[in-house]
Each structure stands twice: as structure tokens, then as C-alpha cells.
mmCIF file of C-alpha atoms and ligand atoms in Angstrom:
data_model
loop_
_atom_site.group_PDB
_atom_site.id
_atom_site.type_symbol
_atom_site.label_atom_id
_atom_site.label_comp_id
_atom_site.label_asym_id
_atom_site.label_seq_id
_atom_site.Cartn_x
_atom_site.Cartn_y
_atom_site.Cartn_z
ATOM 1 C CA UNK R 1 134.862 141.876 100.842
ATOM 2 C CA UNK R 2 137.320 140.478 98.308
ATOM 3 C CA UNK R 3 139.060 137.681 100.123
ATOM 4 C CA UNK R 4 140.869 135.102 98.171
ATOM 5 C CA UNK R 5 141.199 131.818 99.743
ATOM 6 C CA UNK R 6 143.708 129.040 98.841
ATOM 7 C CA UNK R 7 143.350 125.551 100.204
ATOM 8 C CA UNK R 8 146.844 124.004 100.098
ATOM 9 C CA UNK R 9 146.885 120.248 99.835
ATOM 10 C CA UNK R 10 150.225 118.320 99.691
ATOM 11 C CA UNK R 11 149.647 115.036 97.835
ATOM 12 C CA UNK R 12 152.032 112.105 97.543
ATOM 13 C CA UNK R 13 150.590 109.048 95.765
ATOM 14 C CA UNK R 14 147.001 109.941 96.833
ATOM 15 C CA UNK R 15 145.036 108.824 93.720
ATOM 16 C CA UNK R 16 142.827 106.668 96.114
ATOM 17 C CA UNK R 17 141.467 109.632 98.134
ATOM 18 C CA UNK R 18 141.720 112.639 95.688
ATOM 19 C CA UNK R 19 138.441 112.413 93.909
ATOM 20 C CA UNK R 20 136.521 112.418 97.217
ATOM 21 C CA UNK R 21 138.788 115.183 98.665
ATOM 22 C CA UNK R 22 138.246 117.294 95.485
ATOM 23 C CA UNK R 23 134.534 116.880 95.709
ATOM 24 C CA UNK R 24 134.369 117.807 99.318
ATOM 25 C CA UNK R 25 136.775 120.770 99.123
ATOM 26 C CA UNK R 26 135.072 122.055 96.183
ATOM 27 C CA UNK R 27 131.608 121.977 97.663
ATOM 28 C CA UNK R 28 133.046 123.743 100.770
ATOM 29 C CA UNK R 29 134.608 126.509 98.642
ATOM 30 C CA UNK R 30 131.289 126.975 96.793
ATOM 31 C CA UNK R 31 129.494 127.257 100.166
ATOM 32 C CA UNK R 32 131.859 129.830 101.516
ATOM 33 C CA UNK R 33 131.527 131.994 98.356
ATOM 34 C CA UNK R 34 127.733 131.727 98.580
ATOM 35 C CA UNK R 35 127.623 132.730 102.105
ATOM 36 C CA UNK R 36 130.123 135.531 101.126
ATOM 37 C CA UNK R 37 132.681 134.499 103.639
ATOM 38 C CA UNK R 38 135.217 134.688 100.907
ATOM 39 C CA UNK R 39 135.095 136.270 97.476
ATOM 40 C CA UNK R 40 136.846 133.489 95.664
ATOM 41 C CA UNK R 41 138.384 130.227 96.608
ATOM 42 C CA UNK R 42 140.852 127.684 95.033
ATOM 43 C CA UNK R 43 142.312 124.445 95.892
ATOM 44 C CA UNK R 44 146.105 124.300 95.333
ATOM 45 C CA UNK R 45 147.176 120.603 94.962
ATOM 46 C CA UNK R 46 150.966 120.121 95.469
ATOM 47 C CA UNK R 47 152.054 116.990 93.796
ATOM 48 C CA UNK R 48 154.838 115.902 95.666
ATOM 49 C CA UNK R 49 156.542 113.760 93.046
ATOM 50 C CA UNK R 50 153.754 111.156 92.987
ATOM 51 C CA UNK R 51 154.347 108.050 91.029
ATOM 52 C CA UNK R 52 150.662 107.262 90.535
ATOM 53 C CA UNK R 53 147.915 109.040 88.828
ATOM 54 C CA UNK R 54 147.667 111.904 91.261
ATOM 55 C CA UNK R 55 148.884 114.711 88.807
ATOM 56 C CA UNK R 56 146.506 113.244 86.045
ATOM 57 C CA UNK R 57 143.707 113.571 88.433
ATOM 58 C CA UNK R 58 144.584 117.218 89.313
ATOM 59 C CA UNK R 59 144.668 118.099 85.673
ATOM 60 C CA UNK R 60 141.276 116.508 85.049
ATOM 61 C CA UNK R 61 139.694 118.297 88.011
ATOM 62 C CA UNK R 62 140.953 121.565 86.509
ATOM 63 C CA UNK R 63 139.472 120.777 83.070
ATOM 64 C CA UNK R 64 136.191 119.755 84.521
ATOM 65 C CA UNK R 65 135.858 123.190 85.922
ATOM 66 C CA UNK R 66 136.618 122.645 89.538
ATOM 67 C CA UNK R 67 138.271 125.657 91.357
ATOM 68 C CA UNK R 68 141.543 123.770 91.197
ATOM 69 C CA UNK R 69 145.300 124.923 90.747
ATOM 70 C CA UNK R 70 148.250 122.603 90.832
ATOM 71 C CA UNK R 71 152.025 122.661 91.527
ATOM 72 C CA UNK R 72 153.814 119.630 90.364
ATOM 73 C CA UNK R 73 157.095 119.091 92.033
ATOM 74 C CA UNK R 74 159.804 117.328 90.045
ATOM 75 C CA UNK R 75 160.586 114.817 92.625
ATOM 76 C CA UNK R 76 159.536 113.757 96.140
ATOM 77 C CA UNK R 77 160.720 116.255 98.756
ATOM 78 C CA UNK R 78 158.530 115.154 101.723
ATOM 79 C CA UNK R 79 155.426 116.689 103.295
ATOM 80 C CA UNK R 80 156.986 119.761 105.002
ATOM 81 C CA UNK R 81 158.800 120.819 101.792
ATOM 82 C CA UNK R 82 155.805 120.245 99.619
ATOM 83 C CA UNK R 83 153.663 122.280 101.990
ATOM 84 C CA UNK R 84 156.330 125.034 102.012
ATOM 85 C CA UNK R 85 156.093 125.066 98.266
ATOM 86 C CA UNK R 86 152.211 125.612 98.335
ATOM 87 C CA UNK R 87 152.606 128.275 101.103
ATOM 88 C CA UNK R 88 155.193 130.191 99.261
ATOM 89 C CA UNK R 89 152.814 130.321 96.172
ATOM 90 C CA UNK R 90 150.037 131.302 98.497
ATOM 91 C CA UNK R 91 152.003 134.168 99.976
ATOM 92 C CA UNK R 92 151.992 135.881 96.628
ATOM 93 C CA UNK R 93 148.578 134.784 95.258
ATOM 94 C CA UNK R 94 146.084 134.605 98.158
ATOM 95 C CA UNK R 95 144.781 136.574 101.218
ATOM 96 C CA UNK R 96 144.386 133.398 103.221
ATOM 97 C CA UNK R 97 145.886 129.945 102.978
ATOM 98 C CA UNK R 98 144.538 126.898 104.688
ATOM 99 C CA UNK R 99 146.638 123.851 104.680
ATOM 100 C CA UNK R 100 145.238 120.422 105.068
ATOM 101 C CA UNK R 101 146.318 116.719 104.306
ATOM 102 C CA UNK R 102 144.915 115.062 101.187
ATOM 103 C CA UNK R 103 143.309 112.274 103.134
ATOM 104 C CA UNK R 104 141.011 114.760 104.950
ATOM 105 C CA UNK R 105 141.584 113.270 108.343
ATOM 106 C CA UNK R 106 141.108 116.792 109.728
ATOM 107 C CA UNK R 107 137.634 118.110 109.804
ATOM 108 C CA UNK R 108 136.857 120.498 106.785
ATOM 109 C CA UNK R 109 133.793 121.506 108.652
ATOM 110 C CA UNK R 110 135.704 123.783 110.909
ATOM 111 C CA UNK R 111 137.142 125.749 107.914
ATOM 112 C CA UNK R 112 134.215 128.192 107.814
ATOM 113 C CA UNK R 113 135.066 128.939 111.704
ATOM 114 C CA UNK R 114 138.642 129.615 110.763
ATOM 115 C CA UNK R 115 137.583 131.984 107.995
ATOM 116 C CA UNK R 116 135.395 133.740 110.387
ATOM 117 C CA UNK R 117 138.210 134.247 112.817
ATOM 118 C CA UNK R 118 140.314 135.737 109.954
ATOM 119 C CA UNK R 119 137.512 138.399 109.533
ATOM 120 C CA UNK R 120 137.779 139.188 113.160
ATOM 121 C CA UNK R 121 141.405 140.110 112.731
ATOM 122 C CA UNK R 122 142.970 136.828 113.620
ATOM 123 C CA UNK R 123 146.057 136.023 111.476
ATOM 124 C CA UNK R 124 146.733 132.450 112.437
ATOM 125 C CA UNK R 125 144.124 129.847 113.204
ATOM 126 C CA UNK R 126 145.328 126.413 114.558
ATOM 127 C CA UNK R 127 143.215 123.312 113.979
ATOM 128 C CA UNK R 128 143.510 121.252 117.202
ATOM 129 C CA UNK R 129 142.535 117.755 117.566
ATOM 130 C CA UNK R 130 140.012 117.224 120.542
ATOM 131 C CA UNK R 131 141.141 113.558 121.291
ATOM 132 C CA UNK R 132 142.843 110.782 119.409
ATOM 133 C CA UNK R 133 140.175 108.181 119.609
ATOM 134 C CA UNK R 134 140.897 106.920 115.997
ATOM 135 C CA UNK R 135 144.663 106.775 116.684
ATOM 136 C CA UNK R 136 146.226 103.482 117.778
ATOM 137 C CA UNK R 137 147.373 103.372 121.359
ATOM 138 C CA UNK R 138 150.938 103.461 120.109
ATOM 139 C CA UNK R 139 150.649 106.453 117.997
ATOM 140 C CA UNK R 140 148.594 108.411 120.578
ATOM 141 C CA UNK R 141 151.365 107.875 123.332
ATOM 142 C CA UNK R 142 154.304 108.355 121.062
ATOM 143 C CA UNK R 143 152.806 111.642 120.040
ATOM 144 C CA UNK R 144 152.050 112.675 123.579
ATOM 145 C CA UNK R 145 155.643 111.849 124.609
ATOM 146 C CA UNK R 146 156.853 113.938 121.739
ATOM 147 C CA UNK R 147 154.964 117.033 122.662
ATOM 148 C CA UNK R 148 156.261 116.789 126.211
ATOM 149 C CA UNK R 149 159.885 116.348 125.008
ATOM 150 C CA UNK R 150 159.615 119.176 122.539
ATOM 151 C CA UNK R 151 158.401 121.591 125.434
ATOM 152 C CA UNK R 152 161.098 120.278 127.631
ATOM 153 C CA UNK R 153 163.607 121.328 124.948
ATOM 154 C CA UNK R 154 162.149 124.779 124.737
ATOM 155 C CA UNK R 155 160.347 124.357 121.324
ATOM 156 C CA UNK R 156 157.180 126.203 121.130
ATOM 157 C CA UNK R 157 154.343 124.180 119.481
ATOM 158 C CA UNK R 158 150.637 124.079 119.997
ATOM 159 C CA UNK R 159 149.493 120.799 121.653
ATOM 160 C CA UNK R 160 147.745 118.431 119.344
ATOM 161 C CA UNK R 161 148.133 120.644 116.349
ATOM 162 C CA UNK R 162 149.614 119.249 113.211
ATOM 163 C CA UNK R 163 149.622 121.128 109.833
ATOM 164 C CA UNK R 164 145.900 122.009 109.687
ATOM 165 C CA UNK R 165 145.769 125.818 109.873
ATOM 166 C CA UNK R 166 144.804 128.941 108.397
ATOM 167 C CA UNK R 167 147.362 131.711 107.748
ATOM 168 C CA UNK R 168 146.913 135.269 106.642
ATOM 169 C CA UNK R 169 148.945 136.808 103.787
ATOM 170 C CA UNK R 170 151.144 138.837 106.141
ATOM 171 C CA UNK R 171 152.127 135.849 108.180
ATOM 172 C CA UNK R 172 152.881 133.790 105.093
ATOM 173 C CA UNK R 173 155.114 136.653 103.951
ATOM 174 C CA UNK R 174 156.652 136.688 107.482
ATOM 175 C CA UNK R 175 157.138 132.999 107.286
ATOM 176 C CA UNK R 176 158.860 133.262 103.908
ATOM 177 C CA UNK R 177 161.649 135.359 105.557
ATOM 178 C CA UNK R 178 162.805 132.045 107.286
ATOM 179 C CA UNK R 179 165.484 130.815 104.985
ATOM 180 C CA UNK R 180 166.380 127.637 106.851
ATOM 181 C CA UNK R 181 166.267 124.351 105.013
ATOM 182 C CA UNK R 182 165.303 122.010 107.902
ATOM 183 C CA UNK R 183 161.544 122.670 108.181
ATOM 184 C CA UNK R 184 159.445 122.033 111.137
ATOM 185 C CA UNK R 185 156.461 124.098 109.983
ATOM 186 C CA UNK R 186 154.342 123.757 113.166
ATOM 187 C CA UNK R 187 157.057 125.005 115.281
ATOM 188 C CA UNK R 188 158.053 127.784 112.996
ATOM 189 C CA UNK R 189 154.519 129.209 112.539
ATOM 190 C CA UNK R 190 154.218 129.198 116.437
ATOM 191 C CA UNK R 191 157.393 131.173 116.790
ATOM 192 C CA UNK R 192 156.136 133.827 114.336
ATOM 193 C CA UNK R 193 153.726 135.352 116.803
ATOM 194 C CA UNK R 194 150.764 137.333 115.469
ATOM 195 C CA UNK R 195 147.250 137.087 116.827
ATOM 196 C CA UNK R 196 146.111 133.522 116.721
ATOM 197 C CA UNK R 197 143.194 131.363 117.725
ATOM 198 C CA UNK R 198 142.281 127.697 117.942
ATOM 199 C CA UNK R 199 139.412 125.636 116.415
ATOM 200 C CA UNK R 200 138.799 122.129 117.855
ATOM 201 C CA UNK R 201 137.738 119.010 115.843
ATOM 202 C CA UNK R 202 137.863 115.184 115.901
ATOM 203 C CA UNK R 203 140.256 113.641 113.754
ATOM 204 C CA UNK R 204 138.943 110.890 111.430
ATOM 205 C CA UNK R 205 140.472 107.795 110.020
ATOM 206 C CA UNK R 206 142.282 108.028 106.700
ATOM 207 C CA UNK R 207 139.474 107.719 104.023
ATOM 208 C CA UNK R 208 141.523 105.484 101.748
ATOM 209 C CA UNK R 209 145.093 104.647 100.775
ATOM 210 C CA UNK R 210 147.923 104.114 103.314
ATOM 211 C CA UNK R 211 149.505 106.340 105.676
ATOM 212 C CA UNK R 212 152.673 107.951 104.290
ATOM 213 C CA UNK R 213 154.091 108.260 107.750
ATOM 214 C CA UNK R 214 155.381 104.969 108.898
ATOM 215 C CA UNK R 215 156.988 104.810 112.337
ATOM 216 C CA UNK R 216 160.496 105.333 111.000
ATOM 217 C CA UNK R 217 159.445 108.603 109.298
ATOM 218 C CA UNK R 218 157.720 109.752 112.370
ATOM 219 C CA UNK R 219 160.766 109.127 114.555
ATOM 220 C CA UNK R 220 162.942 111.117 112.138
ATOM 221 C CA UNK R 221 160.338 113.832 111.998
ATOM 222 C CA UNK R 222 160.308 114.014 115.882
ATOM 223 C CA UNK R 223 164.080 114.187 115.948
ATOM 224 C CA UNK R 224 164.131 116.775 113.247
ATOM 225 C CA UNK R 225 161.577 118.864 115.222
ATOM 226 C CA UNK R 226 163.724 118.993 118.241
ATOM 227 C CA UNK R 227 167.024 119.537 116.630
ATOM 228 C CA UNK R 228 165.792 122.157 114.240
ATOM 229 C CA UNK R 229 164.252 124.165 116.977
ATOM 230 C CA UNK R 230 166.461 123.933 120.062
ATOM 231 C CA UNK R 231 170.169 123.842 121.053
ATOM 232 C CA UNK R 232 169.290 122.820 124.417
ATOM 233 C CA UNK R 233 170.304 119.019 123.971
ATOM 234 C CA UNK R 234 173.996 120.482 123.516
ATOM 235 C CA UNK R 235 173.608 122.635 126.696
ATOM 236 C CA UNK R 236 172.583 119.537 128.649
ATOM 237 C CA UNK R 237 176.042 118.020 128.020
ATOM 238 C CA UNK R 238 177.717 120.745 130.128
ATOM 239 C CA UNK R 239 175.341 119.940 132.918
ATOM 240 C CA UNK R 240 176.071 116.224 132.775
ATOM 241 C CA UNK R 241 179.805 117.011 132.821
ATOM 242 C CA UNK R 242 179.409 119.407 135.920
ATOM 243 C CA UNK R 243 177.421 116.671 137.558
ATOM 244 C CA UNK R 244 180.242 114.109 136.890
ATOM 245 C CA UNK R 245 182.741 116.589 138.437
ATOM 246 C CA UNK R 246 180.401 117.000 141.466
ATOM 247 C CA UNK R 247 180.328 113.208 141.887
ATOM 248 C CA UNK R 248 184.139 113.414 141.996
ATOM 249 C CA UNK R 249 183.906 115.366 145.313
ATOM 250 C CA UNK R 250 181.685 112.699 146.770
ATOM 251 C CA UNK R 251 183.884 110.038 145.504
ATOM 252 C CA UNK R 252 186.914 111.771 147.088
ATOM 253 C CA UNK R 253 185.183 111.943 150.516
ATOM 254 C CA UNK R 254 184.099 108.295 150.207
ATOM 255 C CA UNK R 255 187.594 107.277 149.190
ATOM 256 C CA UNK R 256 189.197 108.942 152.114
ATOM 257 C CA UNK R 257 186.743 107.588 154.609
ATOM 258 C CA UNK R 258 187.334 104.005 153.124
ATOM 259 C CA UNK R 259 191.129 104.564 153.315
ATOM 260 C CA UNK R 260 190.971 105.721 156.827
ATOM 261 C CA UNK R 261 188.967 102.709 157.816
ATOM 262 C CA UNK R 262 191.644 100.770 156.116
ATOM 263 C CA UNK R 263 189.430 98.563 154.036
ATOM 264 C CA UNK R 264 190.870 99.547 150.708
ATOM 265 C CA UNK R 265 193.476 98.079 148.265
ATOM 266 C CA UNK R 266 196.326 100.375 147.630
ATOM 267 C CA UNK R 267 195.724 102.545 144.602
ATOM 268 C CA UNK R 268 191.921 102.006 144.638
ATOM 269 C CA UNK R 269 191.054 105.587 145.934
ATOM 270 C CA UNK R 270 193.278 107.384 143.467
ATOM 271 C CA UNK R 271 191.864 105.328 140.550
ATOM 272 C CA UNK R 272 188.221 105.821 141.659
ATOM 273 C CA UNK R 273 188.666 109.596 142.041
ATOM 274 C CA UNK R 274 190.551 110.058 138.773
ATOM 275 C CA UNK R 275 188.101 108.043 136.555
ATOM 276 C CA UNK R 276 185.248 110.238 137.707
ATOM 277 C CA UNK R 277 187.335 113.419 137.309
ATOM 278 C CA UNK R 278 188.430 112.660 133.880
ATOM 279 C CA UNK R 279 185.054 111.786 132.937
ATOM 280 C CA UNK R 280 183.674 114.905 134.094
ATOM 281 C CA UNK R 281 186.266 117.068 132.419
ATOM 282 C CA UNK R 282 185.966 115.218 129.112
ATOM 283 C CA UNK R 283 182.162 115.652 129.079
ATOM 284 C CA UNK R 284 182.241 119.326 130.197
ATOM 285 C CA UNK R 285 184.675 120.147 127.457
ATOM 286 C CA UNK R 286 182.534 118.467 124.863
ATOM 287 C CA UNK R 287 179.590 120.406 126.192
ATOM 288 C CA UNK R 288 181.574 123.704 125.908
ATOM 289 C CA UNK R 289 182.305 122.815 122.191
ATOM 290 C CA UNK R 290 178.564 122.138 121.892
ATOM 291 C CA UNK R 291 177.922 125.670 123.133
ATOM 292 C CA UNK R 292 179.815 127.022 120.228
ATOM 293 C CA UNK R 293 178.330 124.691 117.716
ATOM 294 C CA UNK R 294 174.939 125.733 119.021
ATOM 295 C CA UNK R 295 175.890 129.388 118.331
ATOM 296 C CA UNK R 296 177.054 128.540 114.791
ATOM 297 C CA UNK R 297 173.891 126.681 114.298
ATOM 298 C CA UNK R 298 171.610 129.482 115.132
ATOM 299 C CA UNK R 299 173.745 131.863 113.003
ATOM 300 C CA UNK R 300 173.692 129.645 109.985
ATOM 301 C CA UNK R 301 169.842 129.401 110.144
ATOM 302 C CA UNK R 302 169.789 133.335 109.417
ATOM 303 C CA UNK R 303 166.328 133.526 110.827
ATOM 304 C CA UNK R 304 164.932 137.116 110.690
ATOM 305 C CA UNK R 305 165.691 139.055 113.838
ATOM 306 C CA UNK R 306 162.192 140.441 114.145
ATOM 307 C CA UNK R 307 158.886 140.616 112.429
ATOM 308 C CA UNK R 308 156.822 143.580 112.374
ATOM 309 C CA UNK R 309 153.147 143.041 113.107
ATOM 310 C CA UNK R 310 152.049 146.561 112.713
ATOM 311 C CA UNK R 311 153.440 150.099 112.133
ATOM 312 C CA UNK R 312 151.617 153.168 113.445
ATOM 313 C CA UNK R 313 152.329 156.307 111.810
ATOM 314 C CA UNK R 314 150.688 159.654 111.421
ATOM 315 C CA UNK R 315 148.688 159.884 108.130
ATOM 316 C CA UNK R 316 150.557 161.286 105.244
ATOM 317 C CA UNK R 317 149.524 164.837 104.947
ATOM 318 C CA UNK R 318 148.872 165.693 101.319
ATOM 319 C CA UNK R 319 150.971 168.730 100.123
HETATM 320 N N1 UDP C 1 152.812 113.687 101.933
HETATM 321 C C1 UDP C 1 153.648 114.352 100.948
HETATM 322 N N2 UDP C 1 154.987 113.953 100.758
HETATM 323 C C2 UDP C 1 155.441 112.804 101.322
HETATM 324 C C3 UDP C 1 154.567 112.126 102.280
HETATM 325 C C4 UDP C 1 153.289 112.658 102.564
HETATM 326 O O1 UDP C 1 153.158 115.405 100.352
HETATM 327 O O2 UDP C 1 156.544 112.363 101.060
HETATM 328 C C5 UDP C 1 151.458 114.184 102.141
HETATM 329 C C6 UDP C 1 150.376 113.158 102.021
HETATM 330 O O3 UDP C 1 149.947 113.001 100.648
HETATM 331 C C7 UDP C 1 149.281 113.745 102.849
HETATM 332 C C8 UDP C 1 150.113 114.185 104.033
HETATM 333 O O4 UDP C 1 151.336 114.577 103.505
HETATM 334 O O5 UDP C 1 148.425 114.702 102.148
HETATM 335 C C9 UDP C 1 150.165 113.548 105.324
HETATM 336 O O6 UDP C 1 150.442 112.258 104.999
HETATM 337 P P1 UDP C 1 149.660 111.021 105.747
HETATM 338 O O7 UDP C 1 148.289 111.281 105.767
HETATM 339 O O8 UDP C 1 150.123 109.724 104.964
HETATM 340 O O9 UDP C 1 150.377 111.065 107.244
HETATM 341 P P2 UDP C 1 149.571 110.658 108.604
HETATM 342 O O10 UDP C 1 148.325 111.291 108.657
HETATM 343 O O11 UDP C 1 149.509 109.221 108.507
HETATM 344 O O12 UDP C 1 150.449 111.101 109.776
HETATM 345 MG MG1 MG C 2 146.847 111.246 107.240
#
């Protein structure tokens, strides 16, 4: 077995956690090599334009003989893009890539299990959080609401899975065919298909340092997730417009009855009806424009039309 593993770790100002992270991941790689689950393993640190000693630490790990490689990005591009940089490297340098956050909130102890799945022919292994005991009440519930909304909007994602996952080389190469610039990796990976499995773990508290995802960033990440995956919000506009027009019918009936009873001021009925009607027509029109914008949006993304998982052909017969 000559499997080469790359553990991809995006890092932004992570000097506080990196030595411990490096220690644990190196030990894990050593163990995996010894148990012959992999032939060789490396940690790939992607320094996302840190302003602290992160890159200096990465360099020192490498010179101390740890199985470490590094990608230093020229400026801060955010977690998703930094991760993409690492995965793109992995697609051409490794057989399997495992992505994990630098703070090791995700349990490295399930990594051997992920690798075992790979050897059983599974291409994508999702790390899934069992429960969110360590999260604040607020974070837990906003996250839950997000998963629900995402599902409602037709986005495919694995419940309670962030970006801790194993991907095989062929799925990495498939992912690299997605040329879009708005990345929501956990959704994109799900939409790839390929045989997949899940491993479960408890998420820990951050070892040290501060979260790089304050509420504002989380919110914009959630909005990004929905809008970069679905045109359904646009479609709903048409429905609202049609609903308004339907209400117009009710208003007409109500208006006529009131008029017949004689308890209306002159002009009230026509005003009532036309207000609803104009509202309905305007919103429906906006929705129709939205339909076209949605089409343009999906065209512009230029996603691959299909991904081949396997080709079955008769063996080449030698001449
Ligand atoms: N990160 C990054 N670039 C950024 C922000 C964060 O590469 O602009 C990395 C960070 O170093 C960490 C991961 O993304 O490895 C997740 O960040 P964090 O742990 O702060 O997020 P949380 O777990 O609080 O959601
Ligand atoms: Mg974290």
C-alpha cells in the first residue's frame, strides 16, 4: 500500500495553538505510518496571510524534521479560500486529503477511522459532530436554524458537518472542476456524489487563541452558503406575487359585499382592490426577472455538467 496522506490545516494568526497542533498531528501521522494504514503522511499548513508568528512556526517545524509542508498565502483570503488552496495542492500531491481546523476542535482520534473507510473504497468521509455541548446556547441554535433554512432552500449539506473531512484524490480532482469563486465547500463536496461515509465525534473547545469567526462573519457565511447554492429565494418572489394577486380576488369579493351593504365610503372599494392588484403585479414581475437572473447565475458559475465516478470498458486487447 503506498497511500500518501496530506492533512490540510488552514491557519490564520494561530501561533497560540500551532505547536500543540503540530505535536498531535505529527504523532498521529507517525502512528498511521507505523500501523501501515498509510505509506507516508504530511501536514500541509496553509498560512492565510497571518500577521503573527504562524509562518515562522511552520518553517521551524519543517526544519526540526516534522513531516510538514507549508503554503503561505500572500494575504488573508478567508477560511474557505485558504482551504481551497490546500485542497488544490493536495489534488496533485496526495492520494487522500483530510482537512481540519488549526485549533483541533475536531477530534483527531477519528482520523484512523476515516483512513480505514478510504481503504474500503469510500471516497469522502464526513466528520460529524455528535452534539454541541461545548457550544454556547446561541451558537448551537443559530447553527441549527441555518441547517434547516439551508435544507429548505434546496442546498444539500450534511447535518452538523463542518469542514473536517477526508477526500480521495479523484474527488479532489472532481472538486477542482468547479470554477466558481463563491466557495461554500461543505455544500459543494456534498453535491459531488461519490461513495461517502460519516464518522462521529465530540467537538472540543478551542485549545487556545480566539475564534476567527465572530457572529458577523458567521452570518455572512450563512448568507453566502444559501445564496451560492440556491436560486430558490428568487423563485419565492413569484409565489409571493401570485399570492398577492389571489388576495386581490378576496378583496374584490369583500369590497363588493361591503358596497352592497352600503357601509363604504365612495372610492374605497376601487382603491382597496387596485392597491392589492398593483402590488401583486409588481412583485410577480420582479419575480419573473428573478427567474432570469437565477438562470444567468447558474450559467455564470460554469459548474461541470457531470462528474464520472467510474468507467467500465473491456480490457485493452494487446495486438
Ligand atoms: N481561518 C483562516 N482564515 C480566516 C479565518 C480563519 O484560515 O480568515 C482558519 C483558522 O485558523 C482555523 C479555521 O479557519 O483553522 C477555523 O477558524 P476558527 O476556529 O476561528 O472558527 P470557529 O471554530 O470558531 O468557527
Ligand atoms: Mg475553531
